[in-house]
Amino acid sequence: DSSYQNIVVETRGRVGLITLNRPKALNALNSQTMEEVVAAARAFDREPGIGAILLSGSEKAFAAGADIKEMSSQAYSEMYLADWFAHWDNFTRVRTPTIAAVSGYALGGGCELAMMCDVLIAADTAQFGQPEIDLGVLPGMGGSQRLTRAVGKAKAMDMILTGRRMDAAEAERSGLVSRVVAADELADKAFEVAETISTRSLVASLAAKEAVNAAFETTLDQGVLFERRVFHAAFATEDQKEGMSAFAEKRKAEFKHR
Ligand code: CAA
């Protein structure tokens, strides 16, 4: 869509691709960029022909943070009244599975945007960090919450209080990312993952995402009950009949995504 200025949006098969494209600012996330990311993700979310959304940056930077230049002279009342970053969190309301392909810097808001994605794949060059403390502030796009849930209190406190960076190996060891791949293979490997996800039953994958996310919002008992009810509901779909018949008939399932 040519109406976007700071992102490039494409469709490849059932995968919606969003590429951050503000190279001069290392993809720093200003309001315009994040409004575009949210709008593009929501548009893909409304299309049943899209089964996964792949979010990428450049080789050097996934994103080097929220745009410091845009924020630096803001007053408290302006930040508060605008509820700065609140709208950006709408990215997490997208129901379609989202995959972040991270190469190079994922700092501050860049790390936080990556953590808003469902699957996080890193190039071996990836550097994660929450350096806001060096700017006299703290994470503002969910870092203190999502990093803590992802890697635990010890590492989250260490990263957020010192501002140090985590390389790809440490990020994988700590559970921040699910896979690390060679930098020159990131685009292909991340696309493969997105494509695999996108070809499965759409109802099943949206429901699975909802169920995993419930693990962060509910008790174990409530979460397991929610999962079981949604599992039962899957038996109302054509895709369940197709998936289970295909298994019995020893063939590959052809999901109709309904
Ligand atoms: N905001 C605005 N502009 C940024 C930026 C950011 N977060 N990060 C980089 N840029 C700009 C630089 O100002 C520079 O622009 P100019 O050429 O106009 O000076 C351009 O991108 C290239 O950056 P560098 O010259 O600094 O590149 P480098 O290779 O020397 O260093 C870097 C790379 C280590 C990532 C360095 O750019 C850096 O430290 N960036 C800031 C990282 C940061 O503090 N991020 C947190 C931001 S606050 C935040 O995100 C709040 C939140 O919780 C949401």
PDB file of N, CA and C and ligand atoms in Angstrom, residues 22-29 60-61 63-71 84-85 88 105 107-110 112 129-132 134-135 137-143 165, ligand 1:
ATOM      1  N   ARG A  22      12.525   3.063   7.959  1.00  0.00           N
ATOM      2  CA  ARG A  22      12.981   4.431   8.274  1.00  0.00           C
ATOM      3  C   ARG A  22      14.480   4.329   8.479  1.00  0.00           C
ATOM      4  N   PRO A  23      15.209   3.947   7.427  1.00  0.00           N
ATOM      5  CA  PRO A  23      16.618   3.582   7.584  1.00  0.00           C
ATOM      6  C   PRO A  23      17.475   4.685   8.209  1.00  0.00           C
ATOM      7  N   LYS A  24      17.165   5.940   7.895  1.00  0.00           N
ATOM      8  CA  LYS A  24      18.008   7.026   8.412  1.00  0.00           C
ATOM      9  C   LYS A  24      17.934   7.144   9.916  1.00  0.00           C
ATOM     10  N   ALA A  25      16.860   6.659  10.520  1.00  0.00           N
ATOM     11  CA  ALA A  25      16.714   6.730  11.978  1.00  0.00           C
ATOM     12  C   ALA A  25      16.778   5.340  12.604  1.00  0.00           C
ATOM     13  N   LEU A  26      17.390   4.391  11.883  1.00  0.00           N
ATOM     14  CA  LEU A  26      17.477   3.003  12.360  1.00  0.00           C
ATOM     15  C   LEU A  26      16.100   2.481  12.796  1.00  0.00           C
ATOM     16  N   ASN A  27      15.086   2.868  11.996  1.00  0.00           N
ATOM     17  CA  ASN A  27      13.703   2.440  12.248  1.00  0.00           C
ATOM     18  C   ASN A  27      13.157   2.901  13.595  1.00  0.00           C
ATOM     19  N   ALA A  28      13.675   4.011  14.120  1.00  0.00           N
ATOM     20  CA  ALA A  28      13.122   4.556  15.367  1.00  0.00           C
ATOM     21  C   ALA A  28      11.615   4.736  15.180  1.00  0.00           C
ATOM     22  N   LEU A  29      10.887   4.376  16.221  1.00  0.00           N
ATOM     23  CA  LEU A  29       9.429   4.323  16.137  1.00  0.00           C
ATOM     24  C   LEU A  29       8.830   5.662  16.546  1.00  0.00           C
ATOM     25  N   LYS A  60      20.551  -3.932   9.823  1.00  0.00           N
ATOM     26  CA  LYS A  60      21.252  -3.254  10.927  1.00  0.00           C
ATOM     27  C   LYS A  60      20.367  -3.043  12.151  1.00  0.00           C
ATOM     28  N   ALA A  61      19.090  -2.821  11.920  1.00  0.00           N
ATOM     29  CA  ALA A  61      18.207  -2.535  13.057  1.00  0.00           C
ATOM     30  C   ALA A  61      16.797  -3.014  12.807  1.00  0.00           C
ATOM     31  N   ALA A  63      14.564  -2.158  15.200  1.00  0.00           N
ATOM     32  CA  ALA A  63      14.184  -0.776  15.539  1.00  0.00           C
ATOM     33  C   ALA A  63      15.017  -0.348  16.738  1.00  0.00           C
ATOM     34  N   ALA A  64      15.596   0.868  16.644  1.00  0.00           N
ATOM     35  CA  ALA A  64      16.488   1.355  17.710  1.00  0.00           C
ATOM     36  C   ALA A  64      15.719   2.091  18.812  1.00  0.00           C
ATOM     37  N   GLY A  65      14.430   1.836  18.900  1.00  0.00           N
ATOM     38  CA  GLY A  65      13.673   2.408  20.019  1.00  0.00           C
ATOM     39  C   GLY A  65      12.576   3.340  19.570  1.00  0.00           C
ATOM     40  N   ALA A  66      11.846   3.840  20.555  1.00  0.00           N
ATOM     41  CA  ALA A  66      10.903   4.922  20.272  1.00  0.00           C
ATOM     42  C   ALA A  66      11.741   6.109  19.823  1.00  0.00           C
ATOM     43  N   ASP A  67      11.116   7.029  19.074  1.00  0.00           N
ATOM     44  CA  ASP A  67      11.863   8.157  18.521  1.00  0.00           C
ATOM     45  C   ASP A  67      12.162   9.178  19.615  1.00  0.00           C
ATOM     46  N   ILE A  68      13.428   9.244  20.000  1.00  0.00           N
ATOM     47  CA  ILE A  68      13.837  10.112  21.114  1.00  0.00           C
ATOM     48  C   ILE A  68      13.628  11.581  20.750  1.00  0.00           C
ATOM     49  N   LYS A  69      13.890  11.888  19.453  1.00  0.00           N
ATOM     50  CA  LYS A  69      13.761  13.295  19.030  1.00  0.00           C
ATOM     51  C   LYS A  69      12.311  13.773  19.110  1.00  0.00           C
ATOM     52  N   GLU A  70      11.391  12.860  18.834  1.00  0.00           N
ATOM     53  CA  GLU A  70       9.969  13.240  18.881  1.00  0.00           C
ATOM     54  C   GLU A  70       9.503  13.469  20.323  1.00  0.00           C
ATOM     55  N   MET A  71      10.128  12.736  21.264  1.00  0.00           N
ATOM     56  CA  MET A  71       9.653  12.797  22.650  1.00  0.00           C
ATOM     57  C   MET A  71      10.350  13.840  23.502  1.00  0.00           C
ATOM     58  N   TRP A  84       0.555   8.696  25.576  1.00  0.00           N
ATOM     59  CA  TRP A  84       1.632   8.270  24.674  1.00  0.00           C
ATOM     60  C   TRP A  84       1.901   6.766  24.788  1.00  0.00           C
ATOM     61  N   PHE A  85       1.982   6.093  23.679  1.00  0.00           N
ATOM     62  CA  PHE A  85       2.207   4.637  23.556  1.00  0.00           C
ATOM     63  C   PHE A  85       0.932   3.802  23.726  1.00  0.00           C
ATOM     64  N   TRP A  88      -0.273   2.366  20.530  1.00  0.00           N
ATOM     65  CA  TRP A  88       0.668   1.424  19.923  1.00  0.00           C
ATOM     66  C   TRP A  88       0.442   0.006  20.429  1.00  0.00           C
ATOM     67  N   TYR A 105      19.867  -4.143  15.923  1.00  0.00           N
ATOM     68  CA  TYR A 105      19.360  -3.530  17.157  1.00  0.00           C
ATOM     69  C   TYR A 105      17.858  -3.710  17.361  1.00  0.00           C
ATOM     70  N   LEU A 107      16.174  -2.238  20.398  1.00  0.00           N
ATOM     71  CA  LEU A 107      16.411  -1.520  21.657  1.00  0.00           C
ATOM     72  C   LEU A 107      15.175  -0.735  22.078  1.00  0.00           C
ATOM     73  N   GLY A 108      14.979  -0.620  23.373  1.00  0.00           N
ATOM     74  CA  GLY A 108      13.858   0.169  23.888  1.00  0.00           C
ATOM     75  C   GLY A 108      12.552  -0.269  23.240  1.00  0.00           C
ATOM     76  N   GLY A 109      11.856   0.691  22.632  1.00  0.00           N
ATOM     77  CA  GLY A 109      10.600   0.382  21.959  1.00  0.00           C
ATOM     78  C   GLY A 109      10.741  -0.678  20.874  1.00  0.00           C
ATOM     79  N   GLY A 110      11.926  -0.832  20.308  1.00  0.00           N
ATOM     80  CA  GLY A 110      12.159  -1.870  19.303  1.00  0.00           C
ATOM     81  C   GLY A 110      12.079  -3.254  19.929  1.00  0.00           C
ATOM     82  N   GLU A 112      10.533  -3.811  22.701  1.00  0.00           N
ATOM     83  CA  GLU A 112       9.161  -3.931  23.199  1.00  0.00           C
ATOM     84  C   GLU A 112       8.186  -4.302  22.072  1.00  0.00           C
ATOM     85  N   GLY A 129      17.811  -4.849  24.061  1.00  0.00           N
ATOM     86  CA  GLY A 129      18.108  -4.051  25.242  1.00  0.00           C
ATOM     87  C   GLY A 129      16.996  -3.080  25.558  1.00  0.00           C
ATOM     88  N   GLN A 130      16.970  -2.665  26.818  1.00  0.00           N
ATOM     89  CA  GLN A 130      16.034  -1.622  27.272  1.00  0.00           C
ATOM     90  C   GLN A 130      16.902  -0.513  27.866  1.00  0.00           C
ATOM     91  N   PRO A 131      17.483   0.343  26.992  1.00  0.00           N
ATOM     92  CA  PRO A 131      18.446   1.344  27.465  1.00  0.00           C
ATOM     93  C   PRO A 131      17.806   2.649  27.952  1.00  0.00           C
ATOM     94  N   GLU A 132      16.490   2.632  28.200  1.00  0.00           N
ATOM     95  CA  GLU A 132      15.801   3.876  28.577  1.00  0.00           C
ATOM     96  C   GLU A 132      16.421   4.525  29.809  1.00  0.00           C
ATOM     97  N   ASP A 134      19.363   5.040  30.513  1.00  0.00           N
ATOM     98  CA  ASP A 134      20.425   5.983  30.122  1.00  0.00           C
ATOM     99  C   ASP A 134      19.859   7.325  29.664  1.00  0.00           C
ATOM    100  N   LEU A 135      18.552   7.343  29.377  1.00  0.00           N
ATOM    101  CA  LEU A 135      17.899   8.580  28.928  1.00  0.00           C
ATOM    102  C   LEU A 135      17.147   9.239  30.083  1.00  0.00           C
ATOM    103  N   VAL A 137      14.776   7.786  31.759  1.00  0.00           N
ATOM    104  CA  VAL A 137      13.397   7.291  31.833  1.00  0.00           C
ATOM    105  C   VAL A 137      13.409   5.777  32.029  1.00  0.00           C
ATOM    106  N   LEU A 138      12.321   5.139  31.704  1.00  0.00           N
ATOM    107  CA  LEU A 138      12.191   3.699  31.874  1.00  0.00           C
ATOM    108  C   LEU A 138      11.407   3.168  30.677  1.00  0.00           C
ATOM    109  N   PRO A 139      11.344   1.862  30.491  1.00  0.00           N
ATOM    110  CA  PRO A 139      10.570   1.343  29.363  1.00  0.00           C
ATOM    111  C   PRO A 139       9.130   1.863  29.434  1.00  0.00           C
ATOM    112  N   GLY A 140       8.533   2.136  28.270  1.00  0.00           N
ATOM    113  CA  GLY A 140       7.199   2.717  28.264  1.00  0.00           C
ATOM    114  C   GLY A 140       6.203   2.004  27.365  1.00  0.00           C
ATOM    115  N   MET A 141       6.688   0.999  26.623  1.00  0.00           N
ATOM    116  CA  MET A 141       5.813   0.256  25.705  1.00  0.00           C
ATOM    117  C   MET A 141       5.660  -1.184  26.162  1.00  0.00           C
ATOM    118  N   GLY A 142       5.725  -1.386  27.493  1.00  0.00           N
ATOM    119  CA  GLY A 142       5.471  -2.727  28.019  1.00  0.00           C
ATOM    120  C   GLY A 142       6.702  -3.519  28.415  1.00  0.00           C
ATOM    121  N   GLY A 143       7.889  -2.939  28.247  1.00  0.00           N
ATOM    122  CA  GLY A 143       9.128  -3.679  28.523  1.00  0.00           C
ATOM    123  C   GLY A 143       9.250  -4.213  29.937  1.00  0.00           C
ATOM    124  N   ARG A 165      22.946  -4.675  26.926  1.00  0.00           N
ATOM    125  CA  ARG A 165      22.293  -5.410  25.845  1.00  0.00           C
ATOM    126  C   ARG A 165      22.474  -6.914  26.002  1.00  0.00           C
TER     127      ARG A 165
HETATM  128  N1  CAA B   1      15.267   7.847  18.268  1.00  0.00           N
HETATM  129  C1  CAA B   1      15.556   8.771  17.338  1.00  0.00           C
HETATM  130  N2  CAA B   1      16.579   8.683  16.488  1.00  0.00           N
HETATM  131  C2  CAA B   1      17.377   7.600  16.594  1.00  0.00           C
HETATM  132  C3  CAA B   1      17.154   6.595  17.546  1.00  0.00           C
HETATM  133  C4  CAA B   1      16.030   6.737  18.413  1.00  0.00           C
HETATM  134  N3  CAA B   1      15.692   5.825  19.317  1.00  0.00           N
HETATM  135  N4  CAA B   1      18.101   5.660  17.427  1.00  0.00           N
HETATM  136  C5  CAA B   1      18.919   6.060  16.411  1.00  0.00           C
HETATM  137  N5  CAA B   1      18.474   7.225  15.916  1.00  0.00           N
HETATM  138  C6  CAA B   1      19.056   8.029  14.826  1.00  0.00           C
HETATM  139  C7  CAA B   1      20.312   8.735  15.280  1.00  0.00           C
HETATM  140  O1  CAA B   1      19.967   9.923  15.967  1.00  0.00           O
HETATM  141  C8  CAA B   1      20.997   8.975  13.973  1.00  0.00           C
HETATM  142  O2  CAA B   1      20.385  10.085  13.327  1.00  0.00           O
HETATM  143  P1  CAA B   1      21.294  11.308  12.777  1.00  0.00           P
HETATM  144  O3  CAA B   1      22.087  10.691  11.672  1.00  0.00           O
HETATM  145  O4  CAA B   1      20.268  12.289  12.308  1.00  0.00           O
HETATM  146  O5  CAA B   1      22.120  11.769  13.914  1.00  0.00           O
HETATM  147  C9  CAA B   1      20.664   7.747  13.154  1.00  0.00           C
HETATM  148  O6  CAA B   1      19.512   7.177  13.786  1.00  0.00           O
HETATM  149  C10 CAA B   1      21.764   6.695  13.179  1.00  0.00           C
HETATM  150  O7  CAA B   1      22.091   6.426  14.544  1.00  0.00           O
HETATM  151  P2  CAA B   1      23.598   6.471  15.115  1.00  0.00           P
HETATM  152  O8  CAA B   1      24.417   7.434  14.336  1.00  0.00           O
HETATM  153  O9  CAA B   1      23.506   6.659  16.590  1.00  0.00           O
HETATM  154  O10 CAA B   1      24.055   4.986  14.740  1.00  0.00           O
HETATM  155  P3  CAA B   1      25.159   4.107  15.491  1.00  0.00           P
HETATM  156  O11 CAA B   1      25.371   2.929  14.627  1.00  0.00           O
HETATM  157  O12 CAA B   1      26.316   4.942  15.867  1.00  0.00           O
HETATM  158  O13 CAA B   1      24.462   3.647  16.878  1.00  0.00           O
HETATM  159  C11 CAA B   1      22.672   2.808  18.264  1.00  0.00           C
HETATM  160  C12 CAA B   1      23.367   2.799  16.870  1.00  0.00           C
HETATM  161  C13 CAA B   1      23.591   2.185  19.305  1.00  0.00           C
HETATM  162  C14 CAA B   1      21.409   1.977  18.112  1.00  0.00           C
HETATM  163  C15 CAA B   1      22.340   4.265  18.654  1.00  0.00           C
HETATM  164  O14 CAA B   1      21.656   4.886  17.563  1.00  0.00           O
HETATM  165  C16 CAA B   1      21.469   4.391  19.871  1.00  0.00           C
HETATM  166  O15 CAA B   1      21.932   4.231  20.979  1.00  0.00           O
HETATM  167  N6  CAA B   1      20.159   4.700  19.685  1.00  0.00           N
HETATM  168  C17 CAA B   1      19.237   4.945  20.771  1.00  0.00           C
HETATM  169  C18 CAA B   1      18.841   3.662  21.482  1.00  0.00           C
HETATM  170  C19 CAA B   1      17.873   3.971  22.595  1.00  0.00           C
HETATM  171  O16 CAA B   1      18.182   4.655  23.550  1.00  0.00           O
HETATM  172  N7  CAA B   1      16.622   3.448  22.479  1.00  0.00           N
HETATM  173  C20 CAA B   1      15.595   3.677  23.447  1.00  0.00           C
HETATM  174  C21 CAA B   1      14.743   4.839  23.016  1.00  0.00           C
HETATM  175  S1  CAA B   1      13.572   5.357  24.272  1.00  0.00           S
HETATM  176  C22 CAA B   1      12.309   4.233  24.169  1.00  0.00           C
HETATM  177  O17 CAA B   1      12.335   3.338  23.358  1.00  0.00           O
HETATM  178  C23 CAA B   1      11.151   4.404  25.136  1.00  0.00           C
HETATM  179  C24 CAA B   1      10.260   3.232  25.227  1.00  0.00           C
HETATM  180  O18 CAA B   1      10.287   2.460  26.152  1.00  0.00           O
HETATM  181  C25 CAA B   1       9.236   2.966  24.196  1.00  0.00           C
END
